[in-house]
Amino acid sequence: MKSIIRFFAFAVLFSIGQKGYSQDPNFQVYLSFGQSNMEGNAKIEPQDTVGIDDRFQVLEAVDCPEIGRKMGNWYKAVPPLCRCTTGLTPTDYFGRTMTANLPKNIKIGIINVAVGGCKIELFDKDKSEDYTATAPDWMKGMIKQYNGNPYQRLVDMARIAQKKGVIKGILVHQGESNTGDTLWTKKLKIVYDNLIKDLNLDPKKVPLLSGETVNEDQNGKCASMNKIIATLPQTIPNSYVISSSGCKAASDNLHFTADGYRELGKRYARKMLSLLGYKFYNGKEFFRVHAPIGFDQLNSDVPAGKIESITYESKTVGTVRKATVYTPPGFDKKRKYPVLYLLHGIGGDEKEWLNGGSPQIVLDNLYAEGKMEPMIVVMPNGRAMKDDSASGNIMAPDKIQAFAVFEKDLLHDLIPFIEKKYPTFKDREHRAIAGLSMGGGQSLNFGLGNLDKFAWVGAFSAAPNTKMPEELLPNPQEAKKKLKLLWISCGDDDGLIGNSRRTHDYLFKNDVPHIYYIEPGVHDFKVWKNGLYMFSQFLFKTVDQSTFPEYTILGEAAQTNIRNSKYPQILPDNKVIFKIKAPEASKLQIDLGRKYDMARDESGLWTVTTDVINKGFNYYSLIIDGVAVADPASESFYGMGRMASGIEIPNKEGDFYDLKMVSHGNIVIKKYFSKVTNSWREMYVYTPPGYESGAEKFPVLYLLHGGGEDQRGWTAQGKANLILDNLIAQKKAVPMIVVMLDGNMPGGGGLKGFNENSLKTFESELLTAVIPFAESNFRTAAGTENRALAGLSMGGLQTLYTGIKNTEMFSYLGVFSSGWWADNPALSDPQYEFMKNNATKINSNIRQLWISMGGKEDIAFNNCKIMMGKFDQMGIKYKYSEYSGGHSWPVWRHDLFMFAPLLFQ
């Protein structure tokens, strides 16, 4: 009896003690155990003992007088991190990577208990004693350092750690000694379950990360065990396998080298960081971009808010209606609170969020972390009709209409009732609205339609009831002034993502600050709960709108991707994520403005995120082991003298080349035989809307590409047809035919081989082959006044040469990003001499000589500047335009947009 009393007394004291100390939630503790690869087999090198953040600490699990450490005390995590004479371990670079990629207020603690050569049975507290009895003597010596019971030592140290910090995860590396044991996952589950129980942990919040043995790609002797390890998540739902693929092995093919341990430790950390919701934010403050593991799990240790059902009289509907209300922990009727109105989907009601999303738990946990302002959350029934149940045909017209009617019910009945019944602020700055699916559409419609009522608006997977953007937000400037936060989120595999995308595109083009958040997922509560977690943290605080583009997990697939290719993806700030599977490659780079080295993961997936990329069209190449090739995930374009990948980056100023609901012209591809080159050649011809059905004759613009491109460039890369369609529809340009020919002449060799002979050949090709063919095959208006010639870069030189020498043929000349070379007087001086001698004729015949550049960053800028100086000296009349963007297609698209309205007027 006395022993029982003593036991209960101890239990009570222990329980009091557990609650009596103050844990630091920012001190994250990780338990690690296993065999030799976890204790560390590689020699500790000088680089492993320097540059360690003070925030990374180890709790010594054994006495180590030789290095001045005592069991149960915390020390800066200078290796060894297991026992006194062990080597480098994955936990070394796990901790380093964690501290390097977490906010500076977060500390990392490691407890490492490992025994070389042991089976998993050593850590089963019910089998440990029997296992130790039969262990070899060399192993018994290591076990003895843990007082004969490594499992208990791990638990004892973990309890000490819990006085300061919070256990966030468990790392294990074991399996070599159990190779082929199909029961290994169940045996590991026994150890994991015991740790969870003995340390009073929540298994949904404490993941298990298990590393593979030396991989078969390193000729691992126990690599077959990895097939068993791979099945671990089937036994332990909250477990994750850390691949060892590519991690260098030692000569025994059982252990890793120091480099191998470093990489493996980083992989453990990357997975844990992902589970914690953190984003790698290069060079800046780190923050969460998605909810951490366990965010929606009940925590009995944190204060809880209150859920209640209320009724209110709705004059709009003519009945008494229901709503669910959440009041925050510590709710005080003597203070005022802001209010979030949280709406459900088409098949739900005022209880849908409670039943599927547990918002009260999500919010309680956020309050406990200090990440959220106290607020009242009102969850109404958004189906404003007398029978507002989610029964029968939920798609019936009257029920769909009831979701629109709810706007009046919300504004005139529910909000006044809430603000009378509860102590609330009554201004727009303290009122938010958000919802999922149909409720997301309502939130956008009602919130943006009533900016005098709401300053915070959120939509999670908005449904098709969302108004078209121009109707949704007809005055973007007002929204910019009044909105504190506009949040739009959706799963990347949600079939309704188009509703979110079109709204984002409109906001982007009109410079309305907002968060466009894309995450992996479909149309379900996993996505919506994460949306609530992220959105609610912004509410009723000062927000930094400059960080908005960083808040997303995924980007949008580029419109230039091959169908169904998810990558490359464009992030809201126009950075690009590339992911390419190439397990056999040794080095991958992306050449896009500059060369970006890609990082390889354990599965052979290479990843990189670029800097901000220039708006509009950009060429890029995939470089595999030094060979530049087109990315198979992207459309290819003839540019740079070969087929290359291209990516279209969103451009706020690119409305003029968008595909719109206007009449469209046609692109006709024509083959013709050239006597100049004695070969079949090809031209692309744009005919304006209505050309096929009429008899009218049209003026012609002969439009030339640049070096390394061909006749396809102006339509594929330049979108010339769409530019003309839009200009003609707006009556800003006269309908015209545009002939886009191949300016590459035999023997010319592009710009490298550019000389007067190639220019003469081009002149002959244009005058004696192209123009006669065009005028005999298309309804072209006769006369010089109905011909224009323009080109970019190399095409600009061809325009200067042929157009200036033949002013009786052309009345309009356009020179884009070009100019006679200052360092090639043998070519340039005769051209200037001709112009000097014929200045009067040139000025008389040419109605418009239009010269444009892509700013100082354009590679032709200096040549053009020198050339225009000579034109000024000669008295040659011209107009100059400049559009920042360098020597690139975004500039040349804009050039055509500006030049075409000047023609044939």
Short mmCIF file of C-alpha atoms in Angstrom, two decimals, residues 287-646:
data_model
loop_
_atom_site.label_atom_id
_atom_site.label_comp_id
_atom_site.label_asym_id
_atom_site.label_seq_id
_atom_site.Cartn_x
_atom_site.Cartn_y
_atom_site.Cartn_z
CA PHE A 287 8.71 33.23 -42.95
CA ARG A 288 6.09 30.56 -43.24
CA VAL A 289 4.34 30.09 -46.55
CA HIS A 290 2.09 27.25 -45.46
CA ALA A 291 0.70 25.83 -42.26
CA PRO A 292 3.05 23.64 -40.21
CA ILE A 293 2.38 20.04 -39.35
CA GLY A 294 -0.21 19.78 -36.55
CA PHE A 295 -1.66 23.27 -37.08
CA ASP A 296 -5.20 21.86 -37.13
CA GLN A 297 -4.79 19.43 -34.22
CA LEU A 298 -6.39 20.04 -30.85
CA ASN A 299 -3.91 21.18 -28.22
CA SER A 300 -5.33 20.84 -24.73
CA ASP A 301 -2.55 23.00 -23.33
CA VAL A 302 -3.63 26.19 -25.12
CA PRO A 303 -6.59 28.42 -24.24
CA ALA A 304 -9.67 27.75 -26.34
CA GLY A 305 -12.14 30.10 -27.91
CA LYS A 306 -15.89 29.55 -27.78
CA ILE A 307 -18.28 28.38 -30.50
CA GLU A 308 -21.94 29.32 -30.28
CA SER A 309 -24.97 29.21 -32.58
CA ILE A 310 -26.98 32.38 -32.91
CA THR A 311 -30.16 33.42 -34.71
CA TYR A 312 -31.02 36.78 -36.24
CA GLU A 313 -34.00 38.26 -37.97
CA SER A 314 -33.50 38.74 -41.69
CA LYS A 315 -35.76 41.34 -43.27
CA THR A 316 -34.16 40.49 -46.59
CA VAL A 317 -35.39 36.88 -46.46
CA GLY A 318 -38.36 37.42 -44.22
CA THR A 319 -37.41 34.81 -41.66
CA VAL A 320 -35.14 34.06 -38.71
CA ARG A 321 -31.75 32.79 -39.87
CA LYS A 322 -28.84 30.98 -38.22
CA ALA A 323 -25.12 31.65 -37.95
CA THR A 324 -22.18 30.18 -36.04
CA VAL A 325 -19.93 32.53 -34.07
CA TYR A 326 -16.41 32.01 -32.73
CA THR A 327 -15.18 34.27 -29.96
CA PRO A 328 -11.46 34.20 -29.15
CA PRO A 329 -9.77 32.88 -25.99
CA GLY A 330 -10.15 35.36 -23.15
CA PHE A 331 -13.10 37.07 -24.81
CA ASP A 332 -13.91 40.23 -22.87
CA LYS A 333 -17.20 42.04 -23.36
CA LYS A 334 -15.56 45.25 -22.17
CA ARG A 335 -13.21 45.49 -25.16
CA LYS A 336 -13.98 45.80 -28.85
CA TYR A 337 -13.04 43.24 -31.50
CA PRO A 338 -12.69 43.20 -35.28
CA VAL A 339 -14.83 40.70 -37.19
CA LEU A 340 -14.12 38.16 -39.92
CA TYR A 341 -17.15 36.91 -41.87
CA LEU A 342 -16.24 33.40 -43.06
CA LEU A 343 -18.40 31.91 -45.82
CA HIS A 344 -19.03 28.31 -46.87
CA GLY A 345 -19.35 26.54 -50.24
CA ILE A 346 -22.30 25.62 -52.44
CA GLY A 347 -23.00 22.36 -50.62
CA GLY A 348 -22.56 23.69 -47.10
CA ASP A 349 -24.22 25.84 -44.49
CA GLU A 350 -23.28 27.68 -41.30
CA LYS A 351 -21.75 24.46 -39.94
CA GLU A 352 -19.60 23.51 -42.95
CA TRP A 353 -16.42 25.18 -41.69
CA LEU A 354 -16.85 23.52 -38.28
CA ASN A 355 -17.46 20.09 -39.75
CA GLY A 356 -14.70 20.16 -42.34
CA GLY A 357 -12.19 22.77 -41.32
CA SER A 358 -12.07 22.98 -37.51
CA PRO A 359 -11.46 26.73 -37.68
CA GLN A 360 -11.68 27.08 -33.90
CA ILE A 361 -8.67 24.75 -33.47
CA VAL A 362 -6.67 26.48 -36.22
CA LEU A 363 -7.36 29.88 -34.67
CA ASP A 364 -6.76 28.75 -31.08
CA ASN A 365 -3.33 27.42 -32.08
CA LEU A 366 -2.50 30.66 -33.88
CA TYR A 367 -3.48 32.70 -30.84
CA ALA A 368 -1.29 30.51 -28.65
CA GLU A 369 1.67 31.21 -30.95
CA GLY A 370 0.98 34.93 -30.85
CA LYS A 371 0.49 35.04 -34.61
CA MET A 372 -3.04 36.37 -34.73
CA GLU A 373 -5.02 39.35 -33.55
CA PRO A 374 -8.02 38.55 -31.32
CA MET A 375 -11.14 38.63 -33.49
CA ILE A 376 -14.70 37.42 -33.71
CA VAL A 377 -15.41 35.03 -36.58
CA VAL A 378 -18.94 34.81 -37.94
CA MET A 379 -19.87 31.81 -40.08
CA PRO A 380 -23.29 32.50 -41.64
CA ASN A 381 -25.48 30.56 -44.03
CA GLY A 382 -24.75 32.16 -47.38
CA ARG A 383 -27.89 30.79 -49.04
CA ALA A 384 -30.32 33.64 -48.40
CA MET A 385 -33.72 31.98 -48.82
CA LYS A 386 -36.39 30.68 -46.45
CA ASP A 387 -35.38 27.04 -46.95
CA ASP A 388 -31.66 27.60 -46.71
CA SER A 389 -30.72 23.98 -46.07
CA ALA A 390 -28.10 22.29 -48.25
CA SER A 391 -30.60 19.66 -49.36
CA GLY A 392 -32.23 18.66 -52.61
CA ASN A 393 -30.78 20.04 -55.82
CA ILE A 394 -28.12 22.46 -54.54
CA MET A 395 -27.59 23.64 -58.12
CA ALA A 396 -31.23 24.70 -58.58
CA PRO A 397 -31.57 28.23 -60.02
CA ASP A 398 -33.35 29.61 -56.95
CA LYS A 399 -30.62 28.28 -54.65
CA ILE A 400 -27.88 29.72 -56.85
CA GLN A 401 -29.68 33.07 -56.86
CA ALA A 402 -29.92 32.93 -53.07
CA PHE A 403 -26.12 33.15 -52.83
CA ALA A 404 -26.28 36.50 -54.63
CA VAL A 405 -29.21 37.69 -52.48
CA PHE A 406 -27.06 37.03 -49.41
CA GLU A 407 -25.13 40.25 -50.11
CA LYS A 408 -28.18 42.26 -49.02
CA ASP A 409 -28.82 39.97 -46.04
CA LEU A 410 -25.19 40.30 -44.96
CA LEU A 411 -25.01 44.07 -45.23
CA HIS A 412 -28.45 45.02 -43.93
CA ASP A 413 -29.32 42.26 -41.47
CA LEU A 414 -26.41 40.14 -40.26
CA ILE A 415 -23.69 42.77 -39.81
CA PRO A 416 -25.97 45.16 -37.89
CA PHE A 417 -27.07 42.26 -35.67
CA ILE A 418 -23.50 41.15 -34.91
CA GLU A 419 -22.38 44.70 -34.18
CA LYS A 420 -25.30 45.14 -31.77
CA LYS A 421 -24.93 41.79 -29.98
CA TYR A 422 -21.10 41.73 -29.68
CA PRO A 423 -18.54 44.39 -28.70
CA THR A 424 -17.14 45.11 -32.16
CA PHE A 425 -15.45 47.89 -34.04
CA LYS A 426 -17.82 49.20 -36.69
CA ASP A 427 -15.45 50.63 -39.29
CA ARG A 428 -14.30 49.00 -42.53
CA GLU A 429 -10.69 48.69 -41.30
CA HIS A 430 -11.91 46.21 -38.66
CA ARG A 431 -14.12 44.14 -40.94
CA ALA A 432 -12.97 41.22 -43.13
CA ILE A 433 -14.71 38.75 -45.42
CA ALA A 434 -13.42 35.46 -46.79
CA GLY A 435 -14.83 32.17 -48.01
CA LEU A 436 -14.27 28.89 -49.80
CA SER A 437 -15.53 27.95 -53.28
CA MET A 438 -18.97 29.56 -53.73
CA GLY A 439 -18.22 31.53 -50.56
CA GLY A 440 -14.93 32.63 -52.12
CA GLY A 441 -16.81 34.06 -55.06
CA GLN A 442 -19.23 35.76 -52.68
CA SER A 443 -16.33 37.22 -50.73
CA LEU A 444 -14.80 38.74 -53.85
CA ASN A 445 -18.15 39.99 -55.15
CA PHE A 446 -19.35 41.45 -51.85
CA GLY A 447 -16.00 42.56 -50.48
CA LEU A 448 -14.70 44.29 -53.59
CA GLY A 449 -18.17 45.57 -54.37
CA ASN A 450 -18.41 47.21 -50.95
CA LEU A 451 -15.02 48.69 -50.19
CA ASP A 452 -16.71 51.08 -47.80
CA LYS A 453 -17.61 48.02 -45.68
CA PHE A 454 -14.56 45.72 -45.94
CA ALA A 455 -10.82 46.41 -45.97
CA TRP A 456 -9.76 42.74 -45.90
CA VAL A 457 -10.96 40.28 -48.55
CA GLY A 458 -10.02 36.63 -49.06
CA ALA A 459 -11.07 33.94 -51.51
CA PHE A 460 -10.09 30.29 -51.22
CA SER A 461 -10.71 28.39 -54.49
CA ALA A 462 -13.27 30.91 -55.74
CA ALA A 463 -16.13 29.34 -57.73
CA PRO A 464 -17.60 30.44 -61.11
CA ASN A 465 -20.03 32.78 -59.33
CA THR A 466 -17.08 35.19 -59.15
CA LYS A 467 -17.86 38.20 -61.32
CA MET A 468 -15.69 38.99 -64.31
CA PRO A 469 -12.75 41.17 -63.24
CA GLU A 470 -13.89 44.36 -64.96
CA GLU A 471 -17.25 44.12 -63.20
CA LEU A 472 -15.69 42.92 -59.97
CA LEU A 473 -13.34 45.87 -59.70
CA PRO A 474 -14.20 48.62 -62.20
CA ASN A 475 -12.14 51.17 -60.28
CA PRO A 476 -8.72 49.64 -59.48
CA GLN A 477 -7.42 52.93 -58.13
CA GLU A 478 -10.08 52.96 -55.41
CA ALA A 479 -9.16 49.42 -54.45
CA LYS A 480 -5.48 50.35 -54.17
CA LYS A 481 -6.39 53.10 -51.73
CA LYS A 482 -8.87 51.19 -49.60
CA LEU A 483 -7.82 47.54 -49.50
CA LYS A 484 -5.54 46.46 -46.68
CA LEU A 485 -5.28 42.92 -48.06
CA LEU A 486 -6.74 41.05 -50.99
CA TRP A 487 -5.98 37.33 -50.79
CA ILE A 488 -6.65 34.85 -53.62
CA SER A 489 -5.61 31.22 -53.18
CA CYS A 490 -6.24 27.93 -54.92
CA GLY A 491 -4.89 24.41 -55.32
CA ASP A 492 -2.85 23.84 -58.46
CA ASP A 493 -4.98 20.82 -59.47
CA ASP A 494 -8.29 22.50 -58.70
CA GLY A 495 -10.49 22.56 -61.81
CA LEU A 496 -11.75 26.00 -60.75
CA ILE A 497 -8.33 27.65 -60.69
CA GLY A 498 -9.23 29.62 -63.84
CA ASN A 499 -11.53 31.84 -61.77
CA SER A 500 -8.66 32.79 -59.48
CA ARG A 501 -6.24 33.18 -62.38
CA ARG A 502 -8.37 35.60 -64.36
CA THR A 503 -8.91 37.77 -61.28
CA HIS A 504 -5.19 37.74 -60.51
CA ASP A 505 -4.31 38.64 -64.11
CA TYR A 506 -6.58 41.67 -63.99
CA LEU A 507 -5.24 42.80 -60.62
CA PHE A 508 -1.66 42.31 -61.83
CA LYS A 509 -2.18 44.42 -64.94
CA ASN A 510 -3.84 47.17 -62.92
CA ASP A 511 -1.19 47.21 -60.17
CA VAL A 512 -3.62 46.30 -57.39
CA PRO A 513 -1.56 44.79 -54.53
CA HIS A 514 -2.72 41.31 -53.64
CA ILE A 515 -1.49 37.88 -52.65
CA TYR A 516 -1.96 35.21 -55.30
CA TYR A 517 -1.27 31.99 -53.46
CA ILE A 518 -1.03 28.67 -55.30
CA GLU A 519 -0.42 25.46 -53.40
CA PRO A 520 -0.38 21.75 -54.21
CA GLY A 521 -3.91 20.45 -53.94
CA VAL A 522 -7.43 20.12 -55.25
CA HIS A 523 -10.85 21.49 -54.29
CA ASP A 524 -10.94 20.39 -50.65
CA PHE A 525 -10.53 21.40 -47.02
CA LYS A 526 -6.84 20.63 -46.99
CA VAL A 527 -6.39 23.67 -49.23
CA TRP A 528 -9.05 25.79 -47.54
CA LYS A 529 -7.74 25.20 -44.01
CA ASN A 530 -4.29 26.26 -45.12
CA GLY A 531 -5.85 29.32 -46.74
CA LEU A 532 -7.54 30.24 -43.47
CA TYR A 533 -4.31 29.68 -41.52
CA MET A 534 -2.33 31.96 -43.81
CA PHE A 535 -4.98 34.63 -44.41
CA SER A 536 -6.02 35.09 -40.78
CA GLN A 537 -2.46 35.97 -39.69
CA PHE A 538 -2.52 39.14 -41.81
CA LEU A 539 -5.81 40.49 -40.52
CA PHE A 540 -6.12 43.70 -38.57
CA LYS A 541 -2.38 44.35 -38.48
CA THR A 542 0.03 46.55 -40.37
CA VAL A 543 0.97 44.66 -43.55
CA ASP A 544 3.99 45.07 -45.79
CA GLN A 545 2.62 44.88 -49.31
CA SER A 546 6.13 44.61 -50.77
CA THR A 547 6.30 41.02 -49.45
CA PHE A 548 3.04 39.92 -51.09
CA PRO A 549 4.69 38.26 -54.12
CA GLU A 550 6.68 35.98 -51.83
CA TYR A 551 3.60 34.37 -50.30
CA THR A 552 3.03 31.40 -52.55
CA ILE A 553 4.23 27.83 -52.69
CA LEU A 554 3.88 27.27 -56.41
CA GLY A 555 3.85 29.49 -59.45
CA GLU A 556 1.73 29.41 -62.59
CA ALA A 557 2.84 27.18 -65.45
CA ALA A 558 4.19 29.42 -68.22
CA GLN A 559 1.84 29.81 -71.18
CA THR A 560 4.76 28.74 -73.38
CA ASN A 561 4.93 25.31 -71.69
CA ILE A 562 4.14 22.18 -73.63
CA ARG A 563 0.60 21.12 -72.76
CA ASN A 564 0.30 19.60 -69.26
CA SER A 565 3.90 20.52 -68.34
CA LYS A 566 3.80 22.06 -64.86
CA TYR A 567 7.30 23.54 -65.09
CA PRO A 568 8.74 26.05 -65.65
CA GLN A 569 6.48 27.98 -63.28
CA ILE A 570 6.33 31.76 -62.99
CA LEU A 571 6.04 33.22 -59.49
CA PRO A 572 4.04 36.41 -58.82
CA ASP A 573 7.22 38.51 -58.80
CA ASN A 574 8.30 37.09 -62.21
CA LYS A 575 10.94 34.78 -60.81
CA VAL A 576 10.86 31.38 -62.50
CA ILE A 577 11.04 27.90 -60.96
CA PHE A 578 12.54 25.18 -63.14
CA LYS A 579 12.30 21.48 -62.28
CA ILE A 580 13.79 18.89 -64.59
CA LYS A 581 14.13 15.15 -64.10
CA ALA A 582 17.57 14.03 -65.26
CA PRO A 583 18.95 11.33 -62.92
CA GLU A 584 21.88 10.48 -65.22
CA ALA A 585 23.13 14.06 -65.63
CA SER A 586 26.09 15.33 -63.63
CA LYS A 587 25.43 19.07 -64.07
CA LEU A 588 22.42 21.08 -65.18
CA GLN A 589 22.09 24.81 -65.78
CA ILE A 590 19.42 27.15 -67.06
CA ASP A 591 20.65 29.90 -69.37
CA LEU A 592 18.07 32.68 -69.02
CA GLY A 593 19.64 36.11 -68.95
CA ARG A 594 22.50 34.47 -67.06
CA LYS A 595 23.46 30.91 -66.25
CA TYR A 596 21.79 29.42 -63.16
CA ASP A 597 23.22 26.26 -61.59
CA MET A 598 20.50 23.75 -60.75
CA ALA A 599 20.49 21.66 -57.56
CA ARG A 600 19.88 17.92 -57.73
CA ASP A 601 17.79 16.09 -55.18
CA GLU A 602 18.02 12.45 -54.23
CA SER A 603 15.63 11.32 -56.99
CA GLY A 604 17.50 13.06 -59.80
CA LEU A 605 15.14 16.03 -59.89
CA TRP A 606 17.02 19.26 -60.62
CA THR A 607 15.61 22.56 -59.35
CA VAL A 608 16.43 26.24 -59.47
CA THR A 609 14.61 29.53 -58.91
CA THR A 610 15.86 32.41 -61.04
CA ASP A 611 16.11 36.10 -60.35
CA VAL A 612 13.29 38.33 -61.60
CA ILE A 613 13.07 37.81 -65.37
CA ASN A 614 12.35 40.52 -67.95
CA LYS A 615 8.67 40.84 -68.83
CA GLY A 616 7.45 39.40 -72.10
CA PHE A 617 9.18 36.81 -74.28
CA ASN A 618 12.61 35.46 -73.36
CA TYR A 619 14.76 32.79 -74.98
CA TYR A 620 16.35 30.24 -72.68
CA SER A 621 18.37 27.04 -72.92
CA LEU A 622 18.81 23.97 -70.79
CA ILE A 623 22.51 23.13 -70.45
CA ILE A 624 23.10 19.45 -69.72
CA ASP A 625 26.72 18.61 -68.94
CA GLY A 626 27.84 21.58 -71.01
CA VAL A 627 25.57 21.03 -74.03
CA ALA A 628 22.88 23.68 -74.65
CA VAL A 629 19.56 22.14 -75.72
CA ALA A 630 15.88 23.06 -75.81
CA ASP A 631 13.86 22.24 -72.72
CA PRO A 632 11.44 19.44 -73.64
CA ALA A 633 8.85 20.96 -71.29
CA SER A 634 8.69 24.23 -73.25
CA GLU A 635 7.72 25.36 -76.72
CA SER A 636 10.75 25.81 -78.97
CA PHE A 637 11.45 28.76 -81.23
CA TYR A 638 14.02 29.37 -83.92
CA GLY A 639 16.30 31.92 -82.29
CA MET A 640 19.99 32.29 -81.47
CA GLY A 641 20.68 30.42 -84.73
CA ARG A 642 19.02 27.22 -83.49
CA MET A 643 15.88 25.86 -81.91
CA ALA A 644 15.72 27.26 -78.39
CA SER A 645 13.18 27.28 -75.60
CA GLY A 646 11.11 30.34 -74.95
#
